[in-house]
PDB file of C-alpha atoms and ligand atoms in Angstrom:
ATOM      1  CA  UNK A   1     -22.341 -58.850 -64.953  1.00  0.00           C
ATOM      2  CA  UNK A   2     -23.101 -57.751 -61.572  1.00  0.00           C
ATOM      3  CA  UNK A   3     -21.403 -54.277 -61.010  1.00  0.00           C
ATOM      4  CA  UNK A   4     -22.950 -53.026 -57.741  1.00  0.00           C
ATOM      5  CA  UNK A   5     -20.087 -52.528 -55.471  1.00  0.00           C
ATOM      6  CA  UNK A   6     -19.951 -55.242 -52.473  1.00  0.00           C
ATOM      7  CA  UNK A   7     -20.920 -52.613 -49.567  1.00  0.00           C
ATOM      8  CA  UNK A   8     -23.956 -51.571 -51.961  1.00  0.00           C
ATOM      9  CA  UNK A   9     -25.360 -55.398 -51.635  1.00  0.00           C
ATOM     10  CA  UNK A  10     -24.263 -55.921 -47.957  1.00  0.00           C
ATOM     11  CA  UNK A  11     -26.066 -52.203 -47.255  1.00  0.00           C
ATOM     12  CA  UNK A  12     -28.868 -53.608 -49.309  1.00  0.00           C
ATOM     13  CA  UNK A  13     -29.334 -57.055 -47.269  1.00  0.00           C
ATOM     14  CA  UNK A  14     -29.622 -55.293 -43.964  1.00  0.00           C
ATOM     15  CA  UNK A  15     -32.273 -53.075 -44.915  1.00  0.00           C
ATOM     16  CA  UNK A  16     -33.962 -56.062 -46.442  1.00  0.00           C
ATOM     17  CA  UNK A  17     -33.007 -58.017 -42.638  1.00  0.00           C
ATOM     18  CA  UNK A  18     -34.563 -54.951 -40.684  1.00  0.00           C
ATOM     19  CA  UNK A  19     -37.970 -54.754 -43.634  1.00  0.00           C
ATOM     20  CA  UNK A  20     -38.196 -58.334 -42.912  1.00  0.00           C
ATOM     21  CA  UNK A  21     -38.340 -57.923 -39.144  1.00  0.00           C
ATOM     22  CA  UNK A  22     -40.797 -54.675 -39.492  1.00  0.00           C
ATOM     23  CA  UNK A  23     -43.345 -57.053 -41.226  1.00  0.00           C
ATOM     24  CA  UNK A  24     -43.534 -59.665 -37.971  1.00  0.00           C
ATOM     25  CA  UNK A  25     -43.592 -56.283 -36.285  1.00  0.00           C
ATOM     26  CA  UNK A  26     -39.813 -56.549 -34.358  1.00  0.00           C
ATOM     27  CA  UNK A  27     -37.941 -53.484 -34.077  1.00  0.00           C
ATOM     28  CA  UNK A  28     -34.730 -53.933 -35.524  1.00  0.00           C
ATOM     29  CA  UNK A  29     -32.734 -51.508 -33.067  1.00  0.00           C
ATOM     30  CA  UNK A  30     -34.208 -53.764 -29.671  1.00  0.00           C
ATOM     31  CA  UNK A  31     -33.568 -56.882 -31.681  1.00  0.00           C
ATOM     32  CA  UNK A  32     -29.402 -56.288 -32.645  1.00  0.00           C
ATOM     33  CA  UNK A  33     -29.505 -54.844 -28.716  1.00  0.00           C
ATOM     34  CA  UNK A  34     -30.495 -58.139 -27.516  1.00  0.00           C
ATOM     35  CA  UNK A  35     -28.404 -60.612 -30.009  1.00  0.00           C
ATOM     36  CA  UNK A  36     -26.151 -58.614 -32.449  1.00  0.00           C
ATOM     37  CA  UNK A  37     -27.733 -60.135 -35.402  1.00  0.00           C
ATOM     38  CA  UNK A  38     -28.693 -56.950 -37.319  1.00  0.00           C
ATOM     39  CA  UNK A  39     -25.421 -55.498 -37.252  1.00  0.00           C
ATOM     40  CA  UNK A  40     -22.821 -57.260 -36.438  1.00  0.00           C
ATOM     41  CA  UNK A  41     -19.603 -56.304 -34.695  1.00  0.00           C
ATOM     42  CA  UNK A  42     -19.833 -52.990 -34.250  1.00  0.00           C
ATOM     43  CA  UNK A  43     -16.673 -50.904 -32.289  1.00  0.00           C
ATOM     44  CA  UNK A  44     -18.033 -49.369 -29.922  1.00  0.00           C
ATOM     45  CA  UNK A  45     -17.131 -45.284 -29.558  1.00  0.00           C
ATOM     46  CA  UNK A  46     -19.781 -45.694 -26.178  1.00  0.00           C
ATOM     47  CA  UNK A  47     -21.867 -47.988 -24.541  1.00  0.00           C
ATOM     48  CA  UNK A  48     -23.144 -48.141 -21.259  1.00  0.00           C
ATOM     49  CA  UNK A  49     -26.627 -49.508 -19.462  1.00  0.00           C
ATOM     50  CA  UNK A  50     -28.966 -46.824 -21.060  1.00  0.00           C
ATOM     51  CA  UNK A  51     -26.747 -45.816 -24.386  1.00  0.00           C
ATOM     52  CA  UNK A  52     -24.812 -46.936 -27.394  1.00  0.00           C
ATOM     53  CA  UNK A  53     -22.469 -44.922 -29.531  1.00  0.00           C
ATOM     54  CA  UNK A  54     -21.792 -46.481 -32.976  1.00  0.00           C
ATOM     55  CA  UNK A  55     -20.068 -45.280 -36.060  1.00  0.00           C
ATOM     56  CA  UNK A  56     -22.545 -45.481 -39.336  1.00  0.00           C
ATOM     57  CA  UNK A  57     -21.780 -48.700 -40.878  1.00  0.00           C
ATOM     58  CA  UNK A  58     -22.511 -46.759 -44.618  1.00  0.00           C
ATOM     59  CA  UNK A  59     -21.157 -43.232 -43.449  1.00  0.00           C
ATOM     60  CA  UNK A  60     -22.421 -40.016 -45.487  1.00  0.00           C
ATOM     61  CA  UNK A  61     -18.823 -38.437 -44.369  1.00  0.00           C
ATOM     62  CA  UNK A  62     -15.703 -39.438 -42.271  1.00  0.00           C
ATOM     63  CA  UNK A  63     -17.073 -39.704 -38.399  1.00  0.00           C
ATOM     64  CA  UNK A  64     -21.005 -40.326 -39.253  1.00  0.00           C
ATOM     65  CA  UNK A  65     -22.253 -41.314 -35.583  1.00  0.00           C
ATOM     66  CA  UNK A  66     -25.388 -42.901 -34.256  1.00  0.00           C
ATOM     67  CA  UNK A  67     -26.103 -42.234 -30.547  1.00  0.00           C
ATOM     68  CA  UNK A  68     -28.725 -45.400 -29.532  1.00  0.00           C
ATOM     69  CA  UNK A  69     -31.158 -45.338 -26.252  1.00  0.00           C
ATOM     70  CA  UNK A  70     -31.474 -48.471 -25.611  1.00  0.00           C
ATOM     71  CA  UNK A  71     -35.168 -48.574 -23.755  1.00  0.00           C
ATOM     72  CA  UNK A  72     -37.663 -48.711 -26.961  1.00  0.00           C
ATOM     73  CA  UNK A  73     -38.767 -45.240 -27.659  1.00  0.00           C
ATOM     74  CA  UNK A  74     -40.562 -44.931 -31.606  1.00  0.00           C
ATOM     75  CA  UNK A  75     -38.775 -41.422 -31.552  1.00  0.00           C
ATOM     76  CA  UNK A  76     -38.245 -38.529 -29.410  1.00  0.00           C
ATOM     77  CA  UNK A  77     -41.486 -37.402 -28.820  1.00  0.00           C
ATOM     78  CA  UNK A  78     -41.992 -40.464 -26.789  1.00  0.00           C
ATOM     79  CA  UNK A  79     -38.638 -39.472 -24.507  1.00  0.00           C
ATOM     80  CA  UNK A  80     -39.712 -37.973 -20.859  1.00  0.00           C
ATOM     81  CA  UNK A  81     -37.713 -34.903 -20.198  1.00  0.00           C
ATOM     82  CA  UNK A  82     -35.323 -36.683 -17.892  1.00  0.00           C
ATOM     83  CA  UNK A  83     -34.783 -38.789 -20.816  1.00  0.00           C
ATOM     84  CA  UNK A  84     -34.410 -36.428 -23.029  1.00  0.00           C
ATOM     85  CA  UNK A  85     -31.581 -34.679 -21.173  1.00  0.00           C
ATOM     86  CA  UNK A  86     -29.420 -38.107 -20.554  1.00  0.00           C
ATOM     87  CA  UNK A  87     -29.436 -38.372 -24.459  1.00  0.00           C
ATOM     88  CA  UNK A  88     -28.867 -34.657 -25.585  1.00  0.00           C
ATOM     89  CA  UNK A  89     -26.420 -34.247 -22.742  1.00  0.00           C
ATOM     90  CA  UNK A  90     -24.534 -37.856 -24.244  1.00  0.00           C
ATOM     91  CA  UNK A  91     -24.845 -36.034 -27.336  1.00  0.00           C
ATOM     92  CA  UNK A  92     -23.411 -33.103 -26.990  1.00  0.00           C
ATOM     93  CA  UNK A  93     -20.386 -34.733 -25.145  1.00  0.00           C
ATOM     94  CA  UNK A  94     -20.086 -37.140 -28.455  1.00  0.00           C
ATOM     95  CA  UNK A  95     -20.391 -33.844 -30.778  1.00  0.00           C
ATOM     96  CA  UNK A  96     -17.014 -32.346 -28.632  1.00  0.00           C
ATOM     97  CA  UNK A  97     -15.243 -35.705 -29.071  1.00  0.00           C
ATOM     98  CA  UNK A  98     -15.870 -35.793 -32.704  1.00  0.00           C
ATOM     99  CA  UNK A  99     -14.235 -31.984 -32.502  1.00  0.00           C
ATOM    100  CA  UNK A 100     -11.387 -33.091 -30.961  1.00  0.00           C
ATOM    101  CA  UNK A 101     -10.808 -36.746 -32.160  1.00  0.00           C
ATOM    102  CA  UNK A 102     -11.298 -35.610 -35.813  1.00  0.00           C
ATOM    103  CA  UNK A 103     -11.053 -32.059 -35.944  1.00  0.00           C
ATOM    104  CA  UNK A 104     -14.416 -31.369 -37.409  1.00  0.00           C
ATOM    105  CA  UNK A 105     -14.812 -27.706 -37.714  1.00  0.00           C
ATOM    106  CA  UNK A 106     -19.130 -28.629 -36.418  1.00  0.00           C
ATOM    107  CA  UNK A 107     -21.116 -31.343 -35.989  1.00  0.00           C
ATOM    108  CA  UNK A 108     -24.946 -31.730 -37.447  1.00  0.00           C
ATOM    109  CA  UNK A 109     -27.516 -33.227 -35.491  1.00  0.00           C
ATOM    110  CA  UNK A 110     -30.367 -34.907 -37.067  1.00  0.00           C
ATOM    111  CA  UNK A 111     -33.171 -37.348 -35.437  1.00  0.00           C
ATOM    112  CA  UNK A 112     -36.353 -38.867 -37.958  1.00  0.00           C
ATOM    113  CA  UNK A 113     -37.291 -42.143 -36.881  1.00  0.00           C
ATOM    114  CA  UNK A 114     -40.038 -41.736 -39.320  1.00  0.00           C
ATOM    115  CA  UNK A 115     -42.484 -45.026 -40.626  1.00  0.00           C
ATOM    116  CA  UNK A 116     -43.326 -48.124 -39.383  1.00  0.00           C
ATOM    117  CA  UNK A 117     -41.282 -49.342 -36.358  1.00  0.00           C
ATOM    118  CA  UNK A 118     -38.843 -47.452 -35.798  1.00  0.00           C
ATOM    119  CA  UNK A 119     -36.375 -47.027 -32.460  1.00  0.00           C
ATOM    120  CA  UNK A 120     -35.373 -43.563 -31.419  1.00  0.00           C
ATOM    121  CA  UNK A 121     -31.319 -42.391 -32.289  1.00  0.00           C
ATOM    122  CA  UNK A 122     -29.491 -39.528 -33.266  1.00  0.00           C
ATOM    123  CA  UNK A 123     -27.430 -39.043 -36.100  1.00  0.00           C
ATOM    124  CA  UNK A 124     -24.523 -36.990 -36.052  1.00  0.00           C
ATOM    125  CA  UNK A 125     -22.435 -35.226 -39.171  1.00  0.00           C
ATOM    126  CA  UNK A 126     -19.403 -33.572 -38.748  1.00  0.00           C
ATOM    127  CA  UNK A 127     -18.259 -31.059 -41.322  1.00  0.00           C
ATOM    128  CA  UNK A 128     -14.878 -30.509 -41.873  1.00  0.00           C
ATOM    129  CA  UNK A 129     -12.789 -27.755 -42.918  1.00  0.00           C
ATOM    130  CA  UNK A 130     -13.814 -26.920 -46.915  1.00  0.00           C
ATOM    131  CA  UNK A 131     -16.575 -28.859 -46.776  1.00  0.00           C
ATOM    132  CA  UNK A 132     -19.721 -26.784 -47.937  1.00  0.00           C
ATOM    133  CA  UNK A 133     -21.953 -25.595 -44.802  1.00  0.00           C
ATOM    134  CA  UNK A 134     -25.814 -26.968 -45.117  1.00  0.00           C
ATOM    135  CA  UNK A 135     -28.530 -29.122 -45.075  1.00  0.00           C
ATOM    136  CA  UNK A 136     -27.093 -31.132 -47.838  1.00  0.00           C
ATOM    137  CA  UNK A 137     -24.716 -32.732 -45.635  1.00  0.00           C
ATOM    138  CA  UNK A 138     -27.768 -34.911 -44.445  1.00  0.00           C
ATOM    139  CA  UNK A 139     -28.151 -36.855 -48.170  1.00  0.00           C
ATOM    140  CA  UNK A 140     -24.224 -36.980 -48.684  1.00  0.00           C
ATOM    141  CA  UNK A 141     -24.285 -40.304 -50.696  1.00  0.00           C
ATOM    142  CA  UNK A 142     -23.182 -43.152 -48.506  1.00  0.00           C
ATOM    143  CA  UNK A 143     -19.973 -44.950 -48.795  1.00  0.00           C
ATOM    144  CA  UNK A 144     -18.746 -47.991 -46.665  1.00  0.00           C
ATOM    145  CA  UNK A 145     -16.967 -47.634 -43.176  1.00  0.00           C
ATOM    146  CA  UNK A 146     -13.394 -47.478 -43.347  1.00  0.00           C
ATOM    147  CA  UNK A 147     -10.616 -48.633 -40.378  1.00  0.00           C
ATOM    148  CA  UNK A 148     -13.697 -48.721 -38.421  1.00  0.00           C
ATOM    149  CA  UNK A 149     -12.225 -50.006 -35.215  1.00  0.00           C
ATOM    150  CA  UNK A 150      -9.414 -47.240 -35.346  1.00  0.00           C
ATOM    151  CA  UNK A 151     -12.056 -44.242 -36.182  1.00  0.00           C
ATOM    152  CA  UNK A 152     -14.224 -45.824 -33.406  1.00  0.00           C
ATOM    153  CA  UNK A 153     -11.128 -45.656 -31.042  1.00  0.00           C
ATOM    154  CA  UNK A 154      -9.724 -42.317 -32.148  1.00  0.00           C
ATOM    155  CA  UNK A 155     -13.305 -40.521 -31.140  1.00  0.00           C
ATOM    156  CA  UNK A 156     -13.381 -43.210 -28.196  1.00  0.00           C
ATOM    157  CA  UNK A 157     -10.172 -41.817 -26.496  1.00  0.00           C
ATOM    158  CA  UNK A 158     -11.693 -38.155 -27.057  1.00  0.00           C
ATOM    159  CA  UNK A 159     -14.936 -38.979 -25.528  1.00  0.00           C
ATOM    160  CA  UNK A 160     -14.202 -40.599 -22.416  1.00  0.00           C
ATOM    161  CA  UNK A 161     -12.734 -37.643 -20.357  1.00  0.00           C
ATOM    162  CA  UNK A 162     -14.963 -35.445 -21.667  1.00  0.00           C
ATOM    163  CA  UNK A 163     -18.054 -38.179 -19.909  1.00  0.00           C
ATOM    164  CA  UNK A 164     -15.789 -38.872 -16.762  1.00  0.00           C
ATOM    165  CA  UNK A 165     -15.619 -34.871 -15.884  1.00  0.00           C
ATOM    166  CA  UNK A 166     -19.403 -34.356 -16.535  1.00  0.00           C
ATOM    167  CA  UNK A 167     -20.621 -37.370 -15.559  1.00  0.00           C
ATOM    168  CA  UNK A 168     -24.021 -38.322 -17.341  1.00  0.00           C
TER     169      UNK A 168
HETATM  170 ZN1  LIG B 201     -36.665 -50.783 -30.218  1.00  0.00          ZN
END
């Protein structure tokens, strides 16, 4: 009897979509950009020319965010500075929405993009009241995205004031 729970094997077929496209040496992150095939329908909490603001579709706690630039970039270090500041800047407007949209008492940041093809992004983990404060809120075991649309439109409603006064 198969008892892996449903997310587990749909978690489990991506990765094995996005190994399969690092072997004919596609990034994954360009390639769901350009046809939606990796991820699927995804609600969008941002998305403009450059960026794209996604909730984790296997989130290590309520509000897990990935911040996407969309011009291929392996990881940071290959960001120029003007770069650099459109996505920290995006960032730190996204970490202020979480705040307010969720009440999150802070908000980790966290970039690897570590092995073979990878595309740069930047997770982000709010902690909530309680919670315990640390690195161990980066390998909080992952669980599958719940009312994903109205999480995505909760922070969504948060974030864009915030980017209309301050402009990107
Ligand atoms: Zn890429």
């Amino acid at each position: 009897m198969n008892t892996t729970p449903s997310w587990e094997q749909d978690r489990h077929q991506l990765n094995q979509k996005i190994e399969a496209l690092r072997k004919r040496g596609i990034c994954y992150s360009c390639h769901d950009l350009a046809t939606g095939l990796i991820f699927g329908q995804q609600a969008p909490i941002y998305e403009d020319d450059q960026f794209k603001v996604v909730l984790d579709p296997y989130p290590r706690m309520l509000g897990h965010t990935i911040v996407v630039y969309k011009p291929h970039r392996e990881d940071i270090s290959e960001l120029s500075v003007e770069e650099a500041r459109s996505l920290f800047q995006l960032c730190l407007h996204v970490v202020n929405a979480l705040k307010a949209a969720l009440h999150a008492e802070k908000v980790y940041l966290n970039t690897m993009c570590d092995g073979s093809i990878n595309h740069v992004h930047i997770q982000l983990f709010p902690r909530y009241a309680g919670d315990p404060i640390g690195s161990k809120r980066f390998v909080l075991p992952r669980g599958p995205l719940e009312n994903g649309e109205e999480l995505a439109s909760q922070i969504r409603y948060a974030l864009l004031p915030i980017v209309e006064r301050q402009e990107l």
